[in-house]
Amino acid sequence: MENDADYLARLRDYYADHGVLPPYSTIMSLVGFKSKSPVAALVARLKLQGFLESTPDKRLKPGRRFFERPLCDSVRAGFPSPAADTHHDTLTIDEYLVSHPSRTVLVTVKGDSMNGAGILPGDTVVVEKRATANAGDMVIAIVDNEFTLKTLGREKGKFVLIPSNPAYPVIRPSSDLEIFGVVVGQFRKYK
Amino acid sequence: MENDADYLARLRDYYADHGVLPPYSTIMSLVGFKSKSPVAALVARLKLQGFLESTPDKRLKPGRRFFERPLCDSVRAGFPSPAADTHHDTLTIDEYLVSHPSRTVLVTVKGDSMNGAGILPGDTVVVEKRATANAGDMVIAIVDNEFTLKTLGREKGKFVLIPSNPAYPVIRPSSDLEIFGVVVGQFRKYK
DNA sequence: TACAATATGGAACGATCGTTCTTTTGTCAA
DNA sequence: TTGACAAAAGAACGATCGTTCCATATTGTA
């Protein structure tokens, strides 16, 4: 159907409000149907297009494309087409940055040793806790009982901590390096 | 119960995976119960604490505190192990970065003209839409039908756009400067 | 206008929903 | 060991779930 885009928009609104998708009966009144049959057909179409999926419990969940921004959003706002691909396909920033909530902590950045990597003092980094990491990962390591944010490197078979600021030295731990977690994201608030 | 934190963590992981909350029977197997009664009690407790809510359809939805993430201070003398898990500071990323959702859009950054300000290509900036800004604000301006991210400056009574990268020139608009919005936040995902 | 194709309404199905109750198990203190 | 209390298991409830069927209404085409 050609109204599917509108119906999908209503589902997105509902999801934005509640954080979950509604049952068929609620979709029914949400889009104005008077029976569940057209809802079933609608859901089937949206599933085929990748906007919806089902959980094993047969409930609806957002599909791969559910968070795509409709193109008409940019057009409606009157923005030039070059800008159309600068938008962002996520509803919440949290969902974008945090994949494993139970292993994730936020750490406030102190110091400017990672300046060159675009991480400034006062920024917050999203850290996935785990004891091992690969060279090249940005990690939170524990050095002298303090958190240290550096890039993990390898030197003659040993791990080293590399800052992204020429004013700081590479840290070559004498004992084994204790890794608190791996940095998977970062954010900053202005003003 | 004191295991509630762990159970909540599993619900958050489930939600991160599926984008919806499971029915009681799935929670049951998710946390290891063999009947639904303890699930009902668990849900009641989590509702009281603001982590869960119910939709009018009696389904579970994320509550106000569902997306709280633990926030560690980077300088912590004590050891960062499970011991200190008790009373973390928490932060909800979306609430922190977005104050006025209806006026806020996310824009993906292209180019490295703001490198020096810790904004890299591929980053996303949180933009509050408004037509006016003050000198010193970082703004999204519309120049030659394209979005441009620069710091707003003032030169002889006229607004100019200042990059944070010496390789780029200051932009001195001939006509009036059209401002799309002000940058209030920024975030980045690694990997 | 008449016909064919499609979409919706309405009803029925077994399954599962969330809730509530009682019974059993587990835990801690005396 | 016993008794008191709390938590979990288990069973049962009406309600609602998603699905499917067929009849009716709507639409497009000639």
PDB file of N, CA, C and O (backbone and C1' of nucleotides) in Angstrom, chain C residues 27-30, chain D residues 1-3:
ATOM      1  P    DT C  27      18.768 -21.780  50.887  1.00  0.00           P
ATOM      2  O5'  DT C  27      18.367 -20.771  52.039  1.00  0.00           O
ATOM      3  C5'  DT C  27      17.614 -19.597  51.705  1.00  0.00           C
ATOM      4  C4'  DT C  27      17.467 -18.726  52.936  1.00  0.00           C
ATOM      5  C3'  DT C  27      18.655 -18.767  53.901  1.00  0.00           C
ATOM      6  O3'  DT C  27      18.951 -17.447  54.319  1.00  0.00           O
ATOM      7  C1'  DT C  27      16.677 -19.347  55.050  1.00  0.00           C
ATOM      8  P    DC C  28      20.422 -17.137  54.958  1.00  0.00           P
ATOM      9  O5'  DC C  28      20.051 -16.646  56.428  1.00  0.00           O
ATOM     10  C5'  DC C  28      19.036 -15.653  56.579  1.00  0.00           C
ATOM     11  C4'  DC C  28      18.413 -15.778  57.962  1.00  0.00           C
ATOM     12  C3'  DC C  28      19.416 -15.844  59.115  1.00  0.00           C
ATOM     13  O3'  DC C  28      19.181 -14.756  59.996  1.00  0.00           O
ATOM     14  C1'  DC C  28      17.720 -17.499  59.339  1.00  0.00           C
ATOM     15  P    DA C  29      20.149 -14.536  61.272  1.00  0.00           P
ATOM     16  O5'  DA C  29      19.151 -14.815  62.486  1.00  0.00           O
ATOM     17  C5'  DA C  29      17.803 -14.356  62.383  1.00  0.00           C
ATOM     18  C4'  DA C  29      16.994 -14.799  63.585  1.00  0.00           C
ATOM     19  C3'  DA C  29      17.748 -14.782  64.912  1.00  0.00           C
ATOM     20  O3'  DA C  29      16.871 -14.372  65.956  1.00  0.00           O
ATOM     21  C1'  DA C  29      17.110 -17.007  64.405  1.00  0.00           C
ATOM     22  P    DA C  30      17.428 -14.160  67.435  1.00  0.00           P
ATOM     23  O5'  DA C  30      16.814 -15.372  68.247  1.00  0.00           O
ATOM     24  C5'  DA C  30      15.398 -15.564  68.235  1.00  0.00           C
ATOM     25  C4'  DA C  30      15.070 -16.948  68.733  1.00  0.00           C
ATOM     26  C3'  DA C  30      15.619 -17.279  70.125  1.00  0.00           C
ATOM     27  O3'  DA C  30      14.590 -17.812  70.937  1.00  0.00           O
ATOM     28  C1'  DA C  30      16.211 -18.960  68.569  1.00  0.00           C
TER      29       DA C  30
ATOM     30  P    DT D   1      18.576 -32.495  63.193  1.00  0.00           P
ATOM     31  O5'  DT D   1      18.011 -31.575  64.367  1.00  0.00           O
ATOM     32  C5'  DT D   1      17.706 -32.181  65.596  1.00  0.00           C
ATOM     33  C4'  DT D   1      16.599 -31.384  66.209  1.00  0.00           C
ATOM     34  C3'  DT D   1      15.333 -31.269  65.346  1.00  0.00           C
ATOM     35  O3'  DT D   1      14.172 -31.424  66.178  1.00  0.00           O
ATOM     36  C1'  DT D   1      16.177 -29.098  65.827  1.00  0.00           C
ATOM     37  P    DT D   2      12.724 -31.559  65.524  1.00  0.00           P
ATOM     38  O5'  DT D   2      12.129 -30.111  65.749  1.00  0.00           O
ATOM     39  C5'  DT D   2      12.148 -29.520  67.058  1.00  0.00           C
ATOM     40  C4'  DT D   2      11.856 -28.044  66.936  1.00  0.00           C
ATOM     41  C3'  DT D   2      10.625 -27.694  66.092  1.00  0.00           C
ATOM     42  O3'  DT D   2       9.650 -27.082  66.914  1.00  0.00           O
ATOM     43  C1'  DT D   2      12.485 -26.278  65.584  1.00  0.00           C
ATOM     44  P    DG D   3       8.178 -26.834  66.320  1.00  0.00           P
ATOM     45  O5'  DG D   3       8.238 -25.282  65.992  1.00  0.00           O
ATOM     46  C5'  DG D   3       8.634 -24.369  67.014  1.00  0.00           C
ATOM     47  C4'  DG D   3       8.784 -22.978  66.418  1.00  0.00           C
ATOM     48  C3'  DG D   3       7.594 -22.514  65.586  1.00  0.00           C
ATOM     49  O3'  DG D   3       7.289 -21.166  65.937  1.00  0.00           O
ATOM     50  C1'  DG D   3       9.580 -22.432  64.276  1.00  0.00           C
TER      51       DG D   3
END
